[in-house]
Short mmCIF file of C-alpha atoms and ligand atoms in Angstrom, two decimals:
data_model
loop_
_atom_site.label_atom_id
_atom_site.label_comp_id
_atom_site.label_asym_id
_atom_site.label_seq_id
_atom_site.Cartn_x
_atom_site.Cartn_y
_atom_site.Cartn_z
CA MET A 1 -22.68 7.90 -19.75
CA ASN A 2 -25.31 5.21 -19.50
CA ALA A 3 -25.03 2.73 -16.72
CA THR A 4 -24.20 -0.20 -18.90
CA ALA A 5 -21.11 -1.61 -17.23
CA ASN A 6 -21.20 -3.88 -14.22
CA ILE A 7 -19.22 -3.86 -11.07
CA THR A 8 -16.37 -6.18 -11.90
CA ASN A 9 -15.19 -8.58 -9.30
CA SER A 10 -11.50 -8.45 -10.06
CA PRO A 11 -9.06 -7.56 -8.71
CA GLU A 12 -9.49 -8.30 -5.01
CA TRP A 13 -11.02 -5.72 -2.70
CA ASN A 14 -10.66 -5.89 1.04
CA CYS A 15 -12.15 -3.83 3.78
CA ILE A 16 -9.18 -4.02 6.04
CA HIS A 17 -5.91 -2.77 4.73
CA THR A 18 -2.58 -3.22 6.41
CA ASN A 19 0.43 -0.99 6.46
CA ASP A 20 -1.38 2.18 7.34
CA SER A 21 0.08 2.45 10.83
CA GLU A 22 2.13 5.51 9.86
CA THR A 23 -0.80 7.27 8.25
CA MET A 24 -1.19 10.75 9.63
CA PHE A 25 -3.26 13.71 8.59
CA PRO A 26 -2.57 17.33 9.41
CA THR A 27 -4.53 19.09 12.11
CA ASN A 28 -7.54 20.77 10.51
CA PHE A 29 -7.60 18.30 7.62
CA ALA A 30 -11.12 18.59 6.17
CA TRP A 31 -13.05 15.31 6.27
CA GLY A 32 -16.02 15.95 4.05
CA ALA A 33 -18.76 14.73 1.78
CA ALA A 34 -20.38 16.56 -1.10
CA THR A 35 -23.75 16.98 -2.80
CA SER A 36 -25.31 19.39 -5.28
CA ALA A 37 -28.63 21.22 -5.22
CA TYR A 38 -30.36 19.79 -8.28
CA GLN A 39 -29.23 16.28 -7.45
CA ILE A 40 -30.72 16.21 -3.93
CA GLU A 41 -33.16 19.04 -3.21
CA GLY A 42 -36.29 18.33 -5.21
CA GLY A 43 -38.89 21.03 -4.56
CA TRP A 44 -38.33 22.08 -8.13
CA ASN A 45 -41.33 24.41 -8.37
CA VAL A 46 -42.26 25.17 -4.76
CA ASP A 47 -41.90 28.37 -2.73
CA ASP A 48 -41.28 30.61 -5.75
CA LYS A 49 -38.26 28.76 -7.09
CA GLY A 50 -37.61 29.56 -10.75
CA PRO A 51 -36.92 26.74 -13.22
CA SER A 52 -33.36 25.80 -14.09
CA ILE A 53 -31.99 24.29 -17.27
CA TRP A 54 -32.09 20.83 -15.67
CA ASP A 55 -35.81 21.21 -14.94
CA THR A 56 -36.31 22.02 -18.60
CA PHE A 57 -33.94 19.32 -19.86
CA CYS A 58 -35.66 16.58 -17.84
CA HIS A 59 -39.20 17.71 -18.58
CA GLU A 60 -38.79 18.01 -22.33
CA GLY A 61 -39.65 14.79 -24.10
CA GLY A 62 -37.08 12.93 -26.14
CA ARG A 63 -34.16 13.83 -23.95
CA LEU A 64 -31.54 11.39 -22.93
CA VAL A 65 -32.15 11.09 -19.19
CA PHE A 66 -32.44 7.50 -18.02
CA GLU A 67 -36.07 6.33 -18.14
CA GLY A 68 -37.27 9.92 -18.40
CA GLN A 69 -36.41 10.56 -14.76
CA SER A 70 -35.88 14.00 -13.20
CA GLY A 71 -34.76 15.77 -10.05
CA ASP A 72 -38.32 16.99 -9.32
CA VAL A 73 -38.29 15.25 -5.92
CA THR A 74 -35.09 13.19 -5.71
CA CYS A 75 -33.93 13.07 -2.03
CA ASN A 76 -36.37 15.87 -1.19
CA SER A 77 -33.66 17.61 0.79
CA TYR A 78 -35.57 20.85 0.43
CA GLU A 79 -38.02 19.41 2.96
CA LEU A 80 -35.78 16.83 4.60
CA TRP A 81 -32.64 18.84 5.30
CA GLU A 82 -32.66 17.75 8.92
CA GLU A 83 -32.36 14.14 7.79
CA ASP A 84 -29.27 15.09 5.80
CA LEU A 85 -27.86 16.81 8.86
CA ARG A 86 -28.38 13.62 10.83
CA CYS A 87 -26.34 11.71 8.21
CA ILE A 88 -23.59 14.35 8.28
CA ARG A 89 -23.36 14.10 12.06
CA GLN A 90 -23.41 10.32 11.97
CA LEU A 91 -20.36 10.33 9.68
CA GLY A 92 -18.53 12.77 11.95
CA LEU A 93 -17.74 15.07 9.03
CA THR A 94 -15.75 18.22 9.72
CA HIS A 95 -16.90 19.78 6.42
CA TYR A 96 -19.90 19.49 4.12
CA ARG A 97 -19.88 20.65 0.50
CA LEU A 98 -23.25 21.71 -0.88
CA SER A 99 -24.34 23.84 -3.79
CA LEU A 100 -26.89 26.64 -3.94
CA SER A 101 -29.69 26.56 -6.47
CA TRP A 102 -29.27 29.90 -8.24
CA SER A 103 -32.91 29.93 -9.39
CA ARG A 104 -34.17 29.10 -5.89
CA LEU A 105 -32.45 32.25 -4.60
CA LEU A 106 -32.98 34.42 -7.68
CA PRO A 107 -35.88 32.95 -9.71
CA GLU A 108 -35.01 35.02 -12.79
CA GLY A 109 -31.27 34.73 -12.23
CA ILE A 110 -30.83 38.41 -11.40
CA THR A 111 -30.84 40.21 -8.08
CA ARG A 112 -33.89 42.35 -8.88
CA HIS A 113 -36.09 39.64 -7.38
CA VAL A 114 -34.80 37.74 -4.35
CA ASN A 115 -36.78 34.73 -3.17
CA GLN A 116 -36.92 35.14 0.62
CA LYS A 117 -37.99 31.51 1.11
CA GLY A 118 -34.90 30.29 -0.73
CA LEU A 119 -32.75 32.58 1.35
CA ARG A 120 -34.36 31.26 4.52
CA TYR A 121 -33.73 27.65 3.45
CA TYR A 122 -30.00 28.12 2.86
CA ASN A 123 -29.64 30.22 5.99
CA LYS A 124 -31.09 27.38 8.01
CA VAL A 125 -28.81 24.82 6.34
CA ILE A 126 -25.72 26.92 6.96
CA ASN A 127 -26.71 27.81 10.53
CA ASP A 128 -27.44 24.17 11.39
CA LEU A 129 -24.06 23.09 10.00
CA VAL A 130 -22.16 25.73 11.92
CA ALA A 131 -24.09 24.89 15.11
CA SER A 132 -23.06 21.24 14.60
CA ASP A 133 -19.39 22.19 14.18
CA VAL A 134 -19.44 21.26 10.50
CA LEU A 135 -17.89 23.83 8.18
CA PRO A 136 -19.75 24.49 4.95
CA MET A 137 -18.00 24.59 1.59
CA VAL A 138 -20.47 26.26 -0.75
CA THR A 139 -20.58 25.91 -4.54
CA LEU A 140 -22.42 28.74 -6.27
CA TYR A 141 -23.03 26.87 -9.50
CA HIS A 142 -23.30 23.15 -10.05
CA PHE A 143 -24.76 22.72 -13.56
CA ASP A 144 -28.18 24.31 -12.87
CA LEU A 145 -28.39 27.65 -14.69
CA PRO A 146 -31.66 29.58 -14.22
CA GLN A 147 -33.75 28.93 -17.32
CA ALA A 148 -34.42 32.68 -17.57
CA LEU A 149 -30.70 33.19 -18.24
CA GLN A 150 -30.51 30.32 -20.70
CA ASP A 151 -33.28 32.09 -22.60
CA GLN A 152 -30.88 35.01 -23.02
CA GLY A 153 -28.07 32.85 -24.37
CA GLY A 154 -26.80 31.19 -21.18
CA TRP A 155 -23.07 30.55 -20.90
CA LYS A 156 -22.58 31.29 -24.58
CA SER A 157 -23.46 34.92 -24.00
CA PRO A 158 -20.65 37.28 -22.94
CA GLU A 159 -23.12 39.08 -20.62
CA ILE A 160 -23.29 36.04 -18.36
CA ALA A 161 -19.96 36.84 -16.67
CA ALA A 162 -21.31 40.05 -15.11
CA ILE A 163 -24.62 38.40 -14.21
CA PHE A 164 -22.78 35.54 -12.48
CA ASP A 165 -20.66 38.08 -10.64
CA SER A 166 -23.70 39.85 -9.25
CA TYR A 167 -25.18 36.51 -8.11
CA ALA A 168 -21.84 35.67 -6.48
CA ARG A 169 -21.75 39.03 -4.66
CA PHE A 170 -25.28 38.43 -3.44
CA CYS A 171 -24.19 35.06 -1.99
CA PHE A 172 -21.00 36.44 -0.40
CA GLU A 173 -23.06 39.22 1.15
CA SER A 174 -25.81 36.88 2.39
CA PHE A 175 -23.78 33.93 3.68
CA GLY A 176 -20.12 34.99 3.81
CA ASP A 177 -20.19 35.78 7.51
CA ARG A 178 -20.50 32.00 8.07
CA VAL A 179 -19.15 30.44 4.86
CA LYS A 180 -15.35 30.56 4.50
CA LEU A 181 -14.83 28.12 1.64
CA TRP A 182 -16.34 28.99 -1.71
CA ILE A 183 -16.38 27.26 -5.07
CA THR A 184 -17.64 29.55 -7.82
CA LEU A 185 -18.26 26.96 -10.56
CA ASN A 186 -18.26 23.20 -10.50
CA GLU A 187 -16.52 21.45 -13.39
CA PRO A 188 -16.68 23.95 -16.22
CA TYR A 189 -15.26 21.19 -18.43
CA VAL A 190 -18.39 19.07 -17.92
CA CYS A 191 -20.73 22.04 -18.55
CA ALA A 192 -18.84 22.91 -21.70
CA LYS A 193 -18.29 19.41 -23.10
CA LEU A 194 -21.33 17.42 -21.99
CA GLY A 195 -23.70 20.39 -22.07
CA HIS A 196 -22.62 22.20 -25.25
CA GLU A 197 -20.60 19.74 -27.36
CA ASP A 198 -22.19 16.33 -26.78
CA GLY A 199 -25.55 17.71 -25.69
CA ILE A 200 -26.10 14.93 -23.15
CA PHE A 201 -26.31 17.33 -20.17
CA ALA A 202 -28.48 20.45 -19.95
CA PRO A 203 -28.89 22.66 -21.88
CA GLY A 204 -28.45 19.93 -24.50
CA VAL A 205 -26.59 22.05 -27.04
CA LYS A 206 -24.72 20.11 -29.74
CA GLU A 207 -22.30 22.45 -31.47
CA PRO A 208 -19.08 20.45 -31.67
CA GLY A 209 -15.80 22.31 -31.68
CA MET A 210 -17.44 25.70 -31.20
CA ALA A 211 -19.78 26.25 -28.25
CA ALA A 212 -17.69 24.42 -25.64
CA TYR A 213 -14.76 26.81 -26.01
CA LEU A 214 -17.03 29.83 -25.77
CA VAL A 215 -18.83 28.43 -22.72
CA GLY A 216 -15.56 27.55 -20.99
CA HIS A 217 -14.31 31.05 -21.74
CA ASN A 218 -17.35 32.80 -20.29
CA MET A 219 -17.29 30.54 -17.24
CA LEU A 220 -13.67 31.54 -16.63
CA ARG A 221 -14.56 35.22 -17.11
CA GLY A 222 -17.43 34.88 -14.64
CA HIS A 223 -15.23 33.09 -12.14
CA ALA A 224 -12.51 35.75 -12.39
CA ARG A 225 -14.98 38.56 -11.81
CA ALA A 226 -16.47 36.81 -8.79
CA TRP A 227 -13.02 36.15 -7.31
CA HIS A 228 -12.04 39.80 -7.77
CA SER A 229 -15.32 40.90 -6.18
CA TYR A 230 -14.61 38.73 -3.17
CA ASN A 231 -11.05 39.96 -3.02
CA VAL A 232 -11.96 43.62 -3.07
CA LEU A 233 -15.27 43.69 -1.23
CA TYR A 234 -15.33 40.76 1.19
CA ARG A 235 -11.95 39.21 1.88
CA ALA A 236 -10.89 41.67 4.55
CA LYS A 237 -14.04 41.34 6.62
CA GLN A 238 -14.93 37.71 5.89
CA GLY A 239 -11.51 36.07 5.56
CA GLY A 240 -12.57 33.20 3.34
CA SER A 241 -11.11 31.49 0.25
CA VAL A 242 -12.53 31.18 -3.25
CA SER A 243 -11.73 28.72 -6.01
CA LEU A 244 -13.12 26.86 -9.02
CA ALA A 245 -13.60 23.07 -9.00
CA ILE A 246 -11.71 21.44 -11.85
CA ASN A 247 -12.33 17.83 -12.85
CA SER A 248 -9.58 15.79 -14.39
CA ASP A 249 -8.61 12.22 -14.99
CA TRP A 250 -5.03 11.24 -14.36
CA ALA A 251 -3.44 10.38 -17.71
CA GLU A 252 -0.26 8.58 -18.68
CA PRO A 253 1.08 7.35 -22.02
CA LEU A 254 -0.24 3.99 -23.18
CA ASP A 255 3.33 3.11 -24.10
CA PRO A 256 5.68 5.21 -21.94
CA ALA A 257 8.46 4.69 -24.50
CA SER A 258 6.38 6.15 -27.34
CA PRO A 259 6.89 9.86 -28.08
CA ASP A 260 3.51 9.94 -29.85
CA ASP A 261 1.72 8.57 -26.81
CA THR A 262 3.62 10.99 -24.57
CA ALA A 263 2.64 13.96 -26.73
CA ALA A 264 -0.98 12.72 -26.82
CA THR A 265 -0.96 12.52 -23.03
CA GLU A 266 0.21 16.10 -22.80
CA ARG A 267 -2.69 17.15 -25.04
CA TYR A 268 -5.14 15.03 -23.03
CA LEU A 269 -4.20 16.80 -19.80
CA ALA A 270 -4.06 20.22 -21.47
CA PHE A 271 -7.63 19.85 -22.78
CA THR A 272 -9.09 18.87 -19.38
CA LEU A 273 -7.09 20.05 -16.37
CA GLY A 274 -4.99 22.59 -18.28
CA TRP A 275 -7.94 24.30 -19.99
CA PHE A 276 -9.07 25.73 -16.65
CA ALA A 277 -5.98 25.46 -14.46
CA TRP A 278 -3.46 27.18 -16.75
CA PRO A 279 -5.39 30.47 -16.82
CA LEU A 280 -5.76 30.47 -13.03
CA PHE A 281 -2.39 29.14 -11.91
CA VAL A 282 0.22 29.48 -14.65
CA THR A 283 -0.12 32.10 -17.36
CA GLY A 284 -3.56 33.72 -17.27
CA ASP A 285 -4.18 32.03 -20.62
CA TYR A 286 -4.93 28.61 -22.08
CA PRO A 287 -2.12 26.06 -22.41
CA GLU A 288 -0.04 26.73 -25.49
CA VAL A 289 -0.50 23.17 -26.74
CA MET A 290 -4.29 23.59 -26.60
CA ARG A 291 -4.18 26.82 -28.58
CA SER A 292 -1.80 25.44 -31.19
CA SER A 293 -3.73 22.16 -31.64
CA ILE A 294 -6.96 24.06 -32.24
CA GLU A 295 -5.27 26.38 -34.71
CA VAL A 296 -3.65 23.55 -36.63
CA ARG A 297 -6.94 21.67 -36.86
CA SER A 298 -8.82 24.81 -37.91
CA LYS A 299 -6.36 25.37 -40.75
CA GLU A 300 -6.66 21.75 -41.89
CA LEU A 301 -10.42 22.15 -42.05
CA GLY A 302 -10.15 25.42 -43.91
CA TYR A 303 -11.87 27.16 -41.03
CA GLN A 304 -11.43 30.89 -41.68
CA GLU A 305 -13.26 32.82 -38.97
CA GLY A 306 -10.39 33.34 -36.53
CA SER A 307 -9.57 31.09 -33.61
CA ARG A 308 -12.30 28.94 -32.17
CA LEU A 309 -10.59 29.34 -28.79
CA PRO A 310 -11.35 32.88 -27.65
CA ARG A 311 -8.72 35.27 -26.31
CA PHE A 312 -8.86 36.99 -22.95
CA SER A 313 -9.20 40.75 -23.21
CA LYS A 314 -6.61 42.94 -21.54
CA ASP A 315 -9.44 45.23 -20.41
CA GLU A 316 -11.04 42.59 -18.21
CA PRO A 317 -10.04 41.37 -14.74
CA SER A 318 -7.09 39.02 -15.10
CA LEU A 319 -7.45 35.28 -14.58
CA LEU A 320 -4.01 34.63 -13.17
CA GLY A 321 -4.06 34.24 -9.40
CA THR A 322 -7.84 33.96 -9.10
CA ALA A 323 -7.82 30.73 -7.08
CA ASP A 324 -7.03 30.69 -3.39
CA PHE A 325 -6.62 26.91 -3.46
CA PHE A 326 -6.77 24.11 -6.00
CA ALA A 327 -10.17 22.36 -5.97
CA LEU A 328 -9.88 18.99 -7.66
CA ASN A 329 -12.60 16.53 -8.62
CA TYR A 330 -10.89 13.22 -9.35
CA TYR A 331 -12.71 10.06 -10.42
CA THR A 332 -10.64 8.02 -12.83
CA SER A 333 -7.50 7.52 -14.97
CA ARG A 334 -6.66 6.75 -18.57
CA ARG A 335 -3.75 5.43 -20.65
CA VAL A 336 -3.42 7.68 -23.68
CA LYS A 337 -2.52 7.33 -27.36
CA PRO A 338 -3.08 9.62 -30.35
CA GLY A 339 -6.72 9.94 -31.38
CA GLU A 340 -8.32 7.77 -34.02
CA CYS A 341 -11.09 10.26 -34.47
CA CYS A 342 -12.02 11.60 -37.81
CA PRO A 343 -9.52 14.31 -38.73
CA GLY A 344 -12.03 15.94 -41.07
CA VAL A 345 -14.54 16.64 -38.34
CA LEU A 346 -14.94 19.76 -36.24
CA GLY A 347 -14.97 18.81 -32.57
CA LEU A 348 -13.14 18.80 -29.28
CA LYS A 349 -12.00 15.21 -29.72
CA SER A 350 -10.50 15.93 -33.07
CA ASP A 351 -8.75 19.08 -31.75
CA GLN A 352 -7.40 17.15 -28.79
CA ASP A 353 -6.25 14.22 -30.94
CA ALA A 354 -5.86 11.95 -27.94
CA GLU A 355 -7.68 8.79 -26.98
CA GLY A 356 -7.90 7.55 -23.40
CA VAL A 357 -8.15 3.84 -22.80
CA VAL A 358 -8.88 1.88 -19.65
CA ASP A 359 -6.08 -0.43 -18.57
CA PRO A 360 -7.47 -4.00 -18.44
CA SER A 361 -6.15 -4.42 -14.89
CA TRP A 362 -8.36 -1.58 -13.59
CA PRO A 363 -11.76 -2.57 -12.21
CA VAL A 364 -14.71 -0.57 -13.51
CA CYS A 365 -17.35 0.38 -10.97
CA GLY A 366 -20.94 1.07 -11.95
CA VAL A 367 -20.70 3.53 -14.83
CA SER A 368 -18.58 2.56 -17.79
CA TRP A 369 -16.29 5.63 -17.59
CA LEU A 370 -15.41 4.99 -13.97
CA ALA A 371 -12.32 2.80 -13.86
CA VAL A 372 -11.19 2.68 -10.24
CA VAL A 373 -7.57 3.84 -9.96
CA PRO A 374 -6.76 5.16 -6.49
CA ASP A 375 -3.04 5.64 -7.16
CA GLY A 376 -3.94 7.85 -10.14
CA LEU A 377 -5.05 10.39 -7.55
CA ARG A 378 -1.63 10.37 -5.93
CA LYS A 379 0.06 10.84 -9.32
CA LEU A 380 -2.30 13.64 -10.27
CA LEU A 381 -1.68 15.39 -6.94
CA LYS A 382 2.07 15.21 -7.52
CA TYR A 383 1.59 16.59 -11.05
CA ILE A 384 -0.51 19.46 -9.67
CA LYS A 385 2.14 20.24 -7.07
CA ASP A 386 4.89 20.35 -9.69
CA THR A 387 2.92 22.12 -12.42
CA PHE A 388 0.94 24.67 -10.48
CA ASN A 389 3.49 25.84 -7.95
CA ASN A 390 2.56 23.73 -4.96
CA PRO A 391 -0.95 25.00 -4.25
CA ALA A 392 -3.09 24.06 -1.26
CA VAL A 393 -5.38 21.34 -2.60
CA TYR A 394 -8.85 20.26 -1.60
CA ILE A 395 -10.13 17.10 -3.25
CA THR A 396 -13.65 18.43 -3.67
CA GLU A 397 -15.11 15.24 -5.18
CA ASN A 398 -14.17 11.60 -5.46
CA GLY A 399 -16.30 8.50 -5.30
CA PHE A 400 -17.34 5.03 -6.34
CA SER A 401 -20.68 4.11 -7.85
CA GLN A 402 -23.02 1.19 -7.70
CA VAL A 403 -25.50 0.05 -10.33
CA GLY A 404 -27.94 -2.80 -10.35
CA PRO A 405 -29.44 -4.37 -7.23
CA VAL A 406 -28.70 -2.40 -4.08
CA ASP A 407 -25.85 -3.82 -2.02
CA MET A 408 -25.95 -2.40 1.50
CA GLU A 409 -22.81 -4.41 2.39
CA ASP A 410 -20.75 -2.66 -0.28
CA VAL A 411 -17.40 -4.21 0.48
CA GLN A 412 -15.80 -3.00 -2.74
CA ARG A 413 -16.61 0.59 -1.97
CA CYS A 414 -15.21 0.12 1.57
CA GLY A 415 -11.95 -1.05 0.04
CA PHE A 416 -11.99 1.87 -2.34
CA TYR A 417 -12.28 4.46 0.45
CA HIS A 418 -9.45 2.82 2.38
CA ASP A 419 -7.24 2.78 -0.70
CA ILE A 420 -7.93 6.34 -1.75
CA ILE A 421 -7.26 7.69 1.73
CA GLN A 422 -3.98 5.79 1.86
CA GLU A 423 -3.01 7.38 -1.47
CA ILE A 424 -3.77 10.83 -0.05
CA ALA A 425 -1.68 10.03 3.01
CA ARG A 426 1.23 9.07 0.73
CA ALA A 427 0.80 12.23 -1.32
CA LEU A 428 1.03 14.21 1.92
CA ARG A 429 3.85 12.32 3.56
CA GLU A 430 6.03 11.10 0.70
CA ASP A 431 5.37 13.65 -2.06
CA GLY A 432 4.87 16.71 0.13
CA VAL A 433 1.60 17.72 -1.55
CA ASP A 434 -0.29 20.29 0.52
CA VAL A 435 -3.61 18.42 0.66
CA ARG A 436 -6.06 20.23 2.92
CA GLY A 437 -9.10 18.02 2.69
CA TYR A 438 -11.14 15.29 1.06
CA PHE A 439 -14.82 15.32 0.08
CA ALA A 440 -16.43 12.00 -0.75
CA TRP A 441 -18.99 12.08 -3.54
CA SER A 442 -21.60 11.69 -2.29
CA LEU A 443 -23.34 11.99 1.06
CA LEU A 444 -26.50 10.47 -0.42
CA ASP A 445 -27.63 8.42 -3.38
CA ASN A 446 -29.06 11.07 -5.69
CA PHE A 447 -30.09 12.07 -9.19
CA GLU A 448 -27.02 11.18 -11.24
CA TRP A 449 -27.76 13.49 -14.17
CA ALA A 450 -28.27 11.63 -17.46
CA ASP A 451 -28.06 8.32 -15.57
CA GLY A 452 -30.99 9.30 -13.34
CA PHE A 453 -31.34 7.10 -10.26
CA SER A 454 -29.73 4.08 -11.90
CA VAL A 455 -26.31 4.96 -10.48
CA ARG A 456 -25.77 5.24 -6.74
CA PHE A 457 -22.80 7.18 -5.36
CA GLY A 458 -24.07 7.63 -1.77
CA LEU A 459 -22.53 6.84 1.57
CA PHE A 460 -26.20 6.65 2.54
CA HIS A 461 -28.75 4.69 0.59
CA VAL A 462 -31.93 6.58 -0.27
CA ASP A 463 -35.14 4.67 -0.93
CA PHE A 464 -36.64 6.65 -3.81
CA SER A 465 -39.75 4.46 -3.89
CA ARG A 466 -41.00 5.81 -0.54
CA PRO A 467 -42.35 9.31 0.03
CA GLU A 468 -40.27 9.74 3.21
CA ARG A 469 -37.10 9.01 1.19
CA PRO A 470 -35.48 7.16 4.12
CA ARG A 471 -31.67 7.39 4.35
CA THR A 472 -29.73 4.34 5.56
CA ALA A 473 -25.96 4.10 5.94
CA TYR A 474 -24.24 1.67 3.61
CA ARG A 475 -21.42 -0.33 5.11
CA SER A 476 -19.10 2.12 3.31
CA GLY A 477 -20.77 4.98 5.19
CA ARG A 478 -20.00 3.27 8.50
CA GLU A 479 -16.45 2.57 7.32
CA TYR A 480 -15.91 6.19 6.32
CA ALA A 481 -17.18 7.29 9.73
CA GLY A 482 -14.66 4.89 11.27
CA ILE A 483 -11.82 6.23 9.12
CA ILE A 484 -12.70 9.80 10.07
CA SER A 485 -12.86 9.08 13.76
CA LYS A 486 -9.56 7.18 13.65
CA TYR A 487 -7.62 9.90 11.86
CA ARG A 488 -9.27 12.76 13.68
CA SER A 489 -8.27 11.32 17.02
CA GLN A 490 -4.75 10.53 15.76
CA THR A 491 -4.44 14.16 14.79
CA MET A 492 -5.47 15.18 18.29
CA VAL A 493 -2.81 12.99 19.87
CA ASN A 494 -0.12 14.36 17.59
CA ILE A 495 -0.73 18.06 18.05
C1 PNW B 1 -19.34 15.03 -11.41
N1 PNW B 1 -18.19 12.02 -16.99
O1 PNW B 1 -19.81 15.03 -12.70
C2 PNW B 1 -20.29 16.01 -10.78
O2 PNW B 1 -19.68 17.12 -10.20
C3 PNW B 1 -21.30 15.38 -9.90
O3 PNW B 1 -22.44 16.19 -9.90
C4 PNW B 1 -21.59 13.96 -10.34
O4 PNW B 1 -22.66 13.39 -9.65
C5 PNW B 1 -20.31 13.18 -10.16
O5 PNW B 1 -19.27 13.75 -10.91
C6 PNW B 1 -20.42 11.71 -10.52
O6 PNW B 1 -20.63 11.55 -11.89
C7 PNW B 1 -19.37 14.24 -13.70
O7 PNW B 1 -19.05 11.61 -17.78
C8 PNW B 1 -20.28 13.88 -14.64
O8 PNW B 1 -16.98 11.76 -17.17
C9 PNW B 1 -19.89 13.14 -15.74
C10 PNW B 1 -18.58 12.77 -15.86
C11 PNW B 1 -17.64 13.13 -14.90
C12 PNW B 1 -18.04 13.86 -13.81
#
């Protein structure tokens, strides 16, 4: 997670790519960018906002955040929203994905006490977007649980599903007249694994092989309840769509001829994408290979207390069918072989028994985990089409990071955006994937979680050393604006 790797210079990156003359995008294709509340807002303790688990995580000493940094101020979007709007308009976005800070709206996490100033802030943001012809996609939860709820057990507690549902209803009721695209939870995998297995994200719980499955389970239960609430109470009058954002690498066998590598690849995908997508799109339950791997490992370890992977109760709202579209966060790819990890140890890695490696031909950008593999997105989209019954797909996050000295002329990132958009065009045209939109991560340089401000994902540079936090377009921001204007106008011609 630490920003140790450098931007590699090979292979070649170019800003101008040929052979895209046939590229077409459907009318109404969403051209977006994304952010999240804790990463950009700042204003962590102003106007009656309650603390979240990231406030606590960053403020406690001895934690793993880069140089002890925090999101206390970050881009200060709580005060500088209009600057963000200017960036959004400059890019020509049709859509903007933002998240709501749960504890800014409900300082204690529950609807008994609503913070009117928080409500006013998000109403202004949403109204300004709509007035600028930019459609909001709103995430209810992007890693920042109210601390008051963590104090009652957080995502490990079964009660959290109903509490999340009432927060979701509050948001649908407050903003659903204007918001038509909803994401309940962002990347439950990351919350479960990094937050409750590795302990490197808030709330910093390290209970390998146990807590992550429980957390993932309660997140799915909360999502399902919120989707059913929308379906029953709001869909008819508001007409929107609700989904859950799932992150996944693309994975393929290290040696395609090896049955062991092929089986490991199946487990790799089952434990990331499948964990959350199978319940929603295929069976209402976890992938069979995930359940059986965990059971086999439990037996080997002599673990007696029933399955570590919980079961869904028949008395609760069903999971199957609770996504109106597929929301995919794609960053990178891996070649996969069976795990080398410690068979005697309780943990997700040992259950999964699969090891992802970076192909030496893939450049790594910024953070060490981020090998840049644009055609992995196309392969993953095809896999999603074939596996999950051809859903409508929004790519809700995808991006390229920078570490080290700021490079405003970020030619590599320009090349990356061209390449990725070509891959989406191919997925649409050649593979028939129903891709509805693309959200670049991120509109702005921001607080990159455990990596603090050392990693920059923005289309706009933010100068964190100045109180005004000035935003300046990178070359890649100007390129993305150019791409959007080109394909938007092509769409117009081809109606
Ligand atoms: C996503 N990993 O998180 C999040 O949704 C964003 O908030 C974040 O800024 C973005 O990706 C870039 O990192 C991830 O370690 C965090 O593999 C960590 C990982 C992947 C995604």
